Amino acid sequence: MLRSIFVAAIIAIGVVSSFRGPFYALLFYLWFAYFRPEGWLHTNWVSGLRLSLIAGILALVMAVVRPDDLKPRLNLGVCLLLVALVQTFASTLNSVAPDWSMVWWLEFAKLIIIGLLITAAVNTPQRLRIAVFVIVLSLGFEAVKQGWVQLLRNPGGSNANEHFVLGDNNGVALGMFMLAPLAGALVATSRGLERRWHQMFLGGLVLRGLSTYSRGGFLTAIAVAIFSTARARHRFRMLLAAAVLTGIFLALMPQRFWDRMETITASEQERDSSTSGRLHFWQLAITMAAEHPLTGVGFNAYSRAYDDYDTSGGLYGRSRAVHSTWFGMLAENGYPGALVFLCLLIVAFLNTRAAIRYARGTADGTVIQALGRGLQGSLIAFVVGGSFVNGMYMELIWHIFCLSTALRQVALEMPPSDAGMSAAQEPAATSEGQWA
């Protein structure tokens, strides 16, 4: 009952707030897309309302009604999103299962449309931070609760619960460690009780990610930790915190956790069925791409084509997934699709890097720089963790592409701070003491 009241209140607030402008309608959509109340409620009365459709329509209608609230830009990031939309449509038309692919491509098209709205509506430092906050809170809400409860009830134990958005343990681990750097950015840009809240939330994300016992998630956690430490403003403080947390982690996790992690480096004779199965799936993906180099076997159609390409005689089952973002893009969308996706990743990282550089000496530079590092950490997490899951169409990574584009545009348009303006107005001195 309490959950229903909570969800009903948010829906009411979201609908009313949506009429304030496209940004608020976008936040309502993001909440629904990442929280998915139908999977959280004990009694699902939400699905029949088609809230995702309503929120999406509200966002688009408000974008038309209030165009003054948007700052649309045609840049490389936006162009790549449009190219991805066209290329995946070509893959859909040439799919081995066109009807199947079309259903999923239409969902992907909605994702791109919302993504384009993100690049136009999220156009101030404050809006960037709010959008990140909504995504982190909505997607991580239930997971954080489970992370802390697990620590109290069964420290070091595994949690095999699936997530309504992220799926199985590997997907949950990837999602948690993509959210963790964003939560870290919220910590860095807050004070007082809000800062404590974000710290608690960050801790819960890490605990939930580790409790999956996902080997890919473990590698992702290491990569994110190394990157975050290297990019931290206060490296010594970060190293000290990392050392303390590592000690706690080593003492907390039981032997069966480490036994599972040791299989990461197992020899060919020691590989378990999960590892050998992935290698088989990836080899089939290469074969599919070789036979369909331009458009692949079709958008989200690897599982539909699997049985026709399987050379194991069904050893690993039927209609299997590829279990890799990179091989998945290659098999389903061909070499052009894989190249476009790789370009999106590179451009997103370059956008965040440029935004961090542009933000130096500006009024809200610390916010932009913290968000830039957070988005970079999420990209690193995806590159590592996405190698072991089907993450090529997950909403979070595409929205990170869009947020990175928006971040760069906001940084470019930010006014300098008062200190920066004063310094700029003073003549610069050379090393010899002469005025340049």
Coordinates of C-alpha atoms in Angstrom, one line a residue:
M1 CA 0.0 0.0 0.0
L2 CA 2.8 2.5 0.9
R3 CA 4.6 1.7 -2.3
S4 CA 1.5 2.4 -4.3
I5 CA 0.9 5.7 -2.5
F6 CA 4.6 6.7 -3.1
V7 CA 4.4 5.9 -6.8
A8 CA 1.0 7.6 -7.3
A9 CA 2.4 10.8 -5.6
I10 CA 5.5 10.8 -7.9
I11 CA 3.3 10.3 -11.0
A12 CA 1.0 13.1 -10.0
I13 CA 3.9 15.5 -9.3
G14 CA 5.6 14.4 -12.6
V15 CA 2.5 15.0 -14.7
V16 CA 1.9 18.4 -13.2
S17 CA 5.5 19.4 -13.4
S18 CA 5.8 18.4 -17.0
F19 CA 3.7 21.3 -18.1
R20 CA 6.4 23.7 -16.8
G21 CA 8.5 22.9 -19.8
P22 CA 10.3 20.2 -21.8
F23 CA 13.1 19.7 -19.2
Y24 CA 10.6 18.8 -16.5
A25 CA 8.7 16.5 -18.8
L26 CA 12.1 14.9 -19.7
L27 CA 12.8 14.3 -16.0
F28 CA 9.4 12.6 -15.6
Y29 CA 10.3 10.3 -18.5
L30 CA 13.7 9.5 -17.1
W31 CA 12.2 8.6 -13.7
F32 CA 9.8 6.2 -15.3
A33 CA 12.4 4.7 -17.7
Y34 CA 14.9 4.0 -14.9
F35 CA 12.7 3.3 -11.9
R36 CA 10.1 1.1 -13.7
P37 CA 7.5 1.2 -10.9
E38 CA 5.6 -1.8 -12.4
G39 CA 8.6 -4.0 -11.4
W40 CA 8.8 -2.5 -7.9
L41 CA 5.1 -2.5 -6.9
H42 CA 3.6 -5.5 -5.2
T43 CA 0.5 -5.0 -7.3
N44 CA 1.1 -3.8 -10.8
W45 CA -1.5 -1.2 -11.6
V46 CA 0.9 1.0 -13.6
S47 CA 1.4 -1.0 -16.8
G48 CA -2.2 -0.3 -18.0
L49 CA -1.6 3.5 -17.7
R50 CA 1.1 3.4 -20.4
L51 CA 3.1 6.0 -18.5
S52 CA 6.2 5.7 -20.7
L53 CA 4.1 6.7 -23.7
I54 CA 2.4 9.5 -21.8
A55 CA 5.7 10.9 -20.5
G56 CA 7.4 10.7 -23.9
I57 CA 4.5 12.5 -25.6
L58 CA 4.4 15.2 -22.9
A59 CA 8.1 15.8 -23.4
L60 CA 7.8 16.1 -27.1
V61 CA 4.7 18.3 -26.9
M62 CA 6.3 20.6 -24.4
A63 CA 9.4 20.8 -26.7
V64 CA 7.1 22.1 -29.5
V65 CA 5.1 24.4 -27.2
R66 CA 8.2 25.8 -25.4
P67 CA 11.0 25.9 -28.0
D68 CA 12.6 28.8 -26.1
D69 CA 13.5 26.4 -23.3
L70 CA 15.7 24.4 -25.7
K71 CA 19.1 24.9 -27.2
P72 CA 19.3 22.5 -30.1
R73 CA 22.8 22.0 -31.6
L74 CA 24.0 20.1 -34.6
N75 CA 27.4 18.8 -33.6
L76 CA 29.4 15.6 -34.1
G77 CA 27.7 13.8 -31.2
V78 CA 24.2 14.6 -32.5
C79 CA 25.2 13.6 -36.1
L80 CA 26.5 10.2 -34.9
L81 CA 23.2 9.6 -33.0
L82 CA 21.3 10.2 -36.3
V83 CA 23.7 8.0 -38.2
A84 CA 23.2 5.2 -35.7
L85 CA 19.5 5.5 -36.1
V86 CA 19.7 5.2 -39.9
Q87 CA 22.3 2.4 -39.8
T88 CA 20.3 0.3 -37.4
F89 CA 17.2 0.8 -39.5
A90 CA 19.1 -0.6 -42.5
S91 CA 20.0 -3.6 -40.3
T92 CA 16.4 -4.0 -39.4
L93 CA 15.3 -4.0 -43.0
N94 CA 17.9 -6.7 -43.8
S95 CA 17.4 -8.7 -40.7
V96 CA 17.0 -12.5 -40.7
A97 CA 13.9 -11.9 -38.6
P98 CA 12.6 -8.5 -39.8
D99 CA 9.4 -8.4 -37.8
W100 CA 11.3 -9.2 -34.6
S101 CA 13.9 -6.6 -35.3
M102 CA 11.4 -3.9 -36.2
V103 CA 9.7 -4.2 -32.8
W104 CA 13.0 -3.6 -31.0
W105 CA 14.2 -0.9 -33.4
L106 CA 11.0 1.1 -32.8
E107 CA 12.0 1.1 -29.1
F108 CA 15.5 2.1 -30.0
A109 CA 14.1 5.0 -32.1
K110 CA 12.2 6.3 -29.1
L111 CA 15.5 6.1 -27.1
I112 CA 17.3 8.2 -29.7
I113 CA 14.5 10.8 -29.8
I114 CA 14.6 11.2 -26.1
G115 CA 18.4 11.4 -26.3
L116 CA 18.2 14.2 -28.8
L117 CA 15.9 16.0 -26.4
I118 CA 18.5 15.6 -23.7
T119 CA 21.1 17.3 -25.8
A120 CA 18.8 20.3 -26.3
A121 CA 16.9 20.5 -22.9
V122 CA 19.8 19.8 -20.5
N123 CA 21.5 23.1 -21.2
T124 CA 22.7 24.5 -17.9
P125 CA 25.1 23.1 -15.2
Q126 CA 22.2 22.9 -12.8
R127 CA 20.1 20.9 -15.3
L128 CA 22.9 18.6 -16.0
R129 CA 23.3 17.8 -12.3
I130 CA 19.6 17.3 -11.8
A131 CA 19.3 15.0 -14.8
V132 CA 22.2 12.9 -13.4
F133 CA 20.6 12.9 -10.0
V134 CA 17.3 11.6 -11.4
I135 CA 19.0 8.8 -13.3
V136 CA 21.2 7.7 -10.4
L137 CA 18.3 7.8 -7.9
S138 CA 15.8 6.1 -10.1
L139 CA 18.0 3.3 -11.4
G140 CA 19.8 2.7 -8.1
F141 CA 17.0 3.2 -5.6
E142 CA 16.1 -0.5 -5.0
A143 CA 19.6 -1.7 -5.6
V144 CA 21.1 0.5 -2.9
K145 CA 18.6 -0.7 -0.4
Q146 CA 19.5 -4.3 -1.2
G147 CA 23.2 -3.5 -1.0
W148 CA 23.0 -2.2 2.6
V149 CA 20.5 -4.9 3.7
Q150 CA 22.8 -7.5 2.3
L151 CA 25.7 -6.1 4.3
L152 CA 23.7 -6.1 7.6
R153 CA 22.1 -9.5 7.1
N154 CA 24.7 -11.5 5.2
P155 CA 28.0 -9.7 4.9
G156 CA 29.9 -11.0 1.8
G157 CA 27.0 -13.1 0.6
S158 CA 25.8 -13.2 -3.0
N159 CA 22.7 -11.6 -4.2
A160 CA 21.2 -13.2 -7.3
N161 CA 18.1 -11.0 -7.5
E162 CA 17.4 -9.7 -11.0
H163 CA 16.8 -6.1 -11.7
F164 CA 13.7 -5.0 -13.7
V165 CA 15.8 -2.8 -15.9
L166 CA 19.3 -4.3 -15.8
G167 CA 18.5 -8.0 -15.8
D168 CA 20.7 -10.7 -14.4
N169 CA 23.7 -10.4 -12.1
N170 CA 26.1 -9.4 -14.9
G171 CA 23.8 -6.6 -16.0
V172 CA 23.2 -5.5 -12.4
A173 CA 27.0 -5.3 -11.8
L174 CA 27.5 -3.3 -15.0
G175 CA 24.7 -0.9 -14.1
M176 CA 25.9 -0.4 -10.5
F177 CA 29.5 0.4 -11.6
M178 CA 28.3 2.8 -14.3
L179 CA 26.2 4.6 -11.7
A180 CA 28.9 4.7 -9.1
P181 CA 31.1 7.4 -10.8
L182 CA 28.0 9.5 -11.4
A183 CA 27.1 9.2 -7.7
G184 CA 30.7 10.2 -7.0
A185 CA 30.1 13.4 -9.0
L186 CA 27.1 14.2 -6.9
V187 CA 29.1 13.7 -3.8
A188 CA 31.8 16.1 -5.1
T189 CA 29.2 18.8 -5.9
S190 CA 27.2 18.7 -2.6
R191 CA 27.6 19.6 1.0
G192 CA 26.2 18.8 4.4
L193 CA 23.4 16.3 4.7
E194 CA 23.0 16.0 0.9
R195 CA 26.6 15.0 0.7
R196 CA 26.1 12.3 3.3
W197 CA 23.1 11.0 1.4
H198 CA 25.1 10.7 -1.8
Q199 CA 27.9 9.0 0.0
M200 CA 25.5 6.5 1.5
F201 CA 24.0 6.0 -2.0
L202 CA 27.4 5.5 -3.5
G203 CA 28.3 2.9 -0.9
G204 CA 25.1 1.0 -1.6
L205 CA 25.8 0.9 -5.3
V206 CA 29.2 -0.6 -4.8
L207 CA 27.9 -3.1 -2.3
R208 CA 25.2 -4.2 -4.6
G209 CA 27.6 -4.5 -7.5
L210 CA 30.0 -6.7 -5.6
S211 CA 27.2 -8.9 -4.2
T212 CA 26.4 -10.1 -7.7
Y213 CA 29.6 -12.2 -7.7
S214 CA 29.9 -11.2 -11.4
R215 CA 33.4 -11.7 -12.7
G216 CA 32.9 -9.1 -15.3
G217 CA 31.6 -6.8 -12.6
F218 CA 34.7 -7.4 -10.5
L219 CA 37.0 -6.4 -13.4
T220 CA 34.8 -3.3 -13.9
A221 CA 35.0 -2.4 -10.3
I222 CA 38.8 -2.5 -10.4
A223 CA 38.9 -0.4 -13.6
V224 CA 36.6 2.2 -12.2
A225 CA 38.6 2.4 -8.9
I226 CA 41.9 2.8 -10.7
F227 CA 40.4 5.5 -13.1
S228 CA 38.7 7.4 -10.3
T229 CA 41.8 7.4 -8.2
A230 CA 44.0 8.6 -11.1
R231 CA 41.5 11.4 -12.0
A232 CA 40.7 12.5 -8.4
R233 CA 41.4 16.1 -7.5
H234 CA 42.8 15.0 -4.1
R235 CA 44.7 11.9 -5.0
F236 CA 46.3 11.2 -1.7
R237 CA 43.0 11.4 0.1
M238 CA 41.5 9.1 -2.6
L239 CA 44.4 6.6 -2.3
L240 CA 44.0 6.5 1.5
A241 CA 40.3 5.9 1.2
A242 CA 40.9 3.2 -1.5
A243 CA 43.4 1.4 0.8
V244 CA 41.0 1.4 3.7
L245 CA 38.1 0.2 1.6
T246 CA 40.3 -2.5 0.0
G247 CA 41.2 -3.8 3.4
I248 CA 37.6 -4.0 4.5
F249 CA 36.6 -5.7 1.2
L250 CA 39.4 -8.3 1.5
A251 CA 38.2 -9.1 5.0
L252 CA 34.5 -9.1 4.1
M253 CA 34.4 -11.4 1.1
P254 CA 34.3 -15.2 1.7
Q255 CA 36.5 -17.7 0.0
R256 CA 33.8 -18.8 -2.5
F257 CA 33.9 -15.3 -3.9
W258 CA 37.6 -15.5 -4.5
D259 CA 37.2 -19.0 -5.9
R260 CA 34.9 -17.6 -8.5
M261 CA 37.1 -14.7 -9.3
E262 CA 40.1 -17.0 -9.9
T263 CA 38.3 -18.5 -12.8
I264 CA 38.9 -15.3 -14.7
T265 CA 42.5 -16.4 -15.4
A266 CA 41.7 -20.1 -15.8
S267 CA 43.5 -22.2 -18.4
E268 CA 41.7 -23.7 -21.4
Q269 CA 41.3 -27.0 -19.5
E270 CA 40.0 -25.3 -16.4
R271 CA 37.4 -23.0 -18.0
D272 CA 33.8 -23.5 -16.8
S273 CA 30.9 -23.8 -19.2
S274 CA 30.1 -20.0 -18.8
T275 CA 33.5 -19.0 -20.0
S276 CA 33.7 -21.5 -22.9
G277 CA 30.2 -20.6 -23.9
R278 CA 31.0 -17.0 -24.2
L279 CA 34.0 -17.7 -26.4
H280 CA 31.8 -19.8 -28.6
F281 CA 29.2 -17.1 -28.9
W282 CA 31.8 -14.5 -29.9
Q283 CA 33.2 -16.8 -32.6
L284 CA 29.8 -17.2 -34.1
A285 CA 29.4 -13.4 -34.0
I286 CA 32.5 -13.0 -36.1
T287 CA 31.1 -15.6 -38.5
M288 CA 27.8 -13.7 -38.8
A289 CA 29.6 -10.4 -39.5
A290 CA 31.7 -12.1 -42.1
E291 CA 28.6 -13.3 -44.0
H292 CA 26.6 -10.0 -43.4
P293 CA 29.4 -7.3 -43.3
L294 CA 27.3 -4.3 -44.0
T295 CA 24.1 -4.7 -41.9
G296 CA 24.7 -7.8 -39.8
V297 CA 22.1 -10.4 -39.1
G298 CA 19.7 -7.7 -38.0
F299 CA 18.9 -5.4 -35.1
N300 CA 18.8 -7.4 -31.9
A301 CA 18.6 -10.6 -33.9
Y302 CA 21.6 -12.5 -32.8
S303 CA 19.5 -14.9 -30.8
R304 CA 17.2 -15.4 -33.8
A305 CA 20.2 -16.3 -36.0
Y306 CA 22.1 -18.3 -33.4
D307 CA 20.7 -21.8 -34.1
D308 CA 21.5 -21.5 -37.9
Y309 CA 25.2 -20.7 -37.1
D310 CA 25.7 -22.9 -34.0
T311 CA 28.4 -25.5 -34.6
S312 CA 28.3 -27.0 -31.1
G313 CA 25.2 -29.2 -31.8
G314 CA 23.2 -27.3 -29.1
L315 CA 25.9 -27.8 -26.4
Y316 CA 25.2 -24.3 -25.0
G317 CA 21.5 -24.3 -25.6
R318 CA 19.3 -22.7 -28.3
S319 CA 18.7 -19.1 -29.3
R320 CA 21.5 -17.9 -27.1
A321 CA 22.6 -14.3 -26.6
V322 CA 26.0 -13.0 -27.6
H323 CA 27.1 -11.8 -24.1
S324 CA 29.2 -9.0 -25.4
T325 CA 28.5 -5.5 -26.5
W326 CA 31.3 -5.4 -29.1
F327 CA 30.6 -8.7 -30.7
G328 CA 26.9 -8.0 -30.5
M329 CA 27.1 -4.8 -32.4
L330 CA 29.3 -6.4 -35.0
A331 CA 27.1 -9.4 -35.5
E332 CA 23.7 -7.6 -35.5
N333 CA 24.7 -4.3 -37.3
G334 CA 27.8 -5.3 -39.3
Y335 CA 31.1 -3.4 -39.4
P336 CA 29.5 0.0 -40.1
G337 CA 27.3 -0.3 -37.0
A338 CA 30.2 -1.4 -34.8
L339 CA 32.3 1.5 -36.1
V340 CA 29.5 4.1 -35.4
F341 CA 29.1 2.7 -31.9
L342 CA 32.9 2.9 -31.3
C343 CA 32.9 6.5 -32.6
L344 CA 30.1 7.4 -30.2
L345 CA 32.2 6.1 -27.3
I346 CA 35.3 8.0 -28.4
V347 CA 33.4 11.2 -29.1
A348 CA 31.6 11.0 -25.7
F349 CA 35.0 10.7 -23.9
L350 CA 36.5 13.6 -26.0
N351 CA 33.4 15.7 -25.2
T352 CA 33.8 15.2 -21.5
R353 CA 37.5 15.9 -21.7
A354 CA 36.9 19.1 -23.6
A355 CA 34.2 20.1 -21.1
I356 CA 36.6 19.7 -18.2
R357 CA 39.1 21.8 -20.0
Y358 CA 36.6 24.6 -21.0
A359 CA 35.2 24.7 -17.5
R360 CA 38.4 25.9 -15.8
G361 CA 38.0 29.4 -14.5
T362 CA 34.2 29.5 -15.2
A363 CA 31.4 30.3 -12.8
D364 CA 30.2 26.7 -12.3
G365 CA 33.4 25.0 -13.4
T366 CA 33.7 22.6 -10.4
V367 CA 30.2 21.2 -11.2
I368 CA 31.1 20.7 -14.9
Q369 CA 34.4 19.1 -14.1
A370 CA 32.9 16.7 -11.5
L371 CA 30.2 15.7 -13.9
G372 CA 32.7 15.3 -16.7
R373 CA 34.9 12.9 -14.6
G374 CA 31.7 11.1 -13.5
L375 CA 30.7 10.5 -17.1
Q376 CA 34.2 9.4 -18.0
G377 CA 34.1 6.9 -15.2
S378 CA 30.8 5.5 -16.5
L379 CA 32.2 5.2 -20.0
I380 CA 35.2 3.3 -18.6
A381 CA 32.8 1.0 -16.7
F382 CA 30.9 0.3 -19.8
V383 CA 34.0 -0.4 -21.9
V384 CA 35.1 -3.1 -19.4
G385 CA 31.8 -4.5 -18.1
G386 CA 30.0 -4.2 -21.5
S387 CA 32.5 -6.7 -22.9
F388 CA 30.6 -9.5 -21.0
V389 CA 26.9 -8.5 -21.4
N390 CA 24.6 -7.4 -24.2
G391 CA 24.9 -3.7 -23.4
M392 CA 24.7 -2.2 -26.8
Y393 CA 21.1 -1.1 -26.5
M394 CA 20.9 -0.3 -22.8
E395 CA 19.3 3.1 -22.3
L396 CA 21.9 4.3 -19.8
I397 CA 24.9 4.2 -22.2
W398 CA 23.0 6.1 -24.9
H399 CA 21.9 8.7 -22.5
I400 CA 25.5 9.0 -21.3
F401 CA 26.4 9.7 -24.9
C402 CA 23.8 12.5 -25.0
L403 CA 24.7 13.9 -21.6
S404 CA 28.4 14.1 -22.7
T405 CA 27.3 16.1 -25.8
A406 CA 25.2 18.4 -23.6
L407 CA 28.0 18.8 -21.1
R408 CA 30.4 20.0 -23.8
Q409 CA 27.9 22.5 -25.1
V410 CA 27.2 23.9 -21.6
A411 CA 30.9 24.2 -20.9
L412 CA 31.4 26.1 -24.1
E413 CA 28.7 28.7 -23.2
M414 CA 29.5 29.2 -19.6
P415 CA 30.6 32.7 -18.5
P416 CA 34.0 33.1 -16.7
S417 CA 34.0 33.5 -13.0
D418 CA 34.7 36.9 -11.4
A419 CA 38.2 35.7 -10.5
G420 CA 38.7 34.5 -14.0
M421 CA 37.6 37.8 -15.5
S422 CA 39.9 39.8 -13.2
A423 CA 42.8 37.6 -14.2
A424 CA 42.0 37.9 -17.8
Q425 CA 41.9 41.7 -17.6
E426 CA 45.4 41.9 -16.0
P427 CA 48.4 42.0 -18.3
A428 CA 50.4 38.8 -18.2
A429 CA 53.9 38.9 -17.0
T430 CA 56.8 37.1 -18.6
S431 CA 59.4 35.1 -16.6
E432 CA 61.8 38.1 -16.8
G433 CA 59.2 40.3 -15.1
Q434 CA 58.3 42.2 -18.2
W435 CA 54.7 42.7 -19.3
A436 CA 53.7 40.5 -22.3

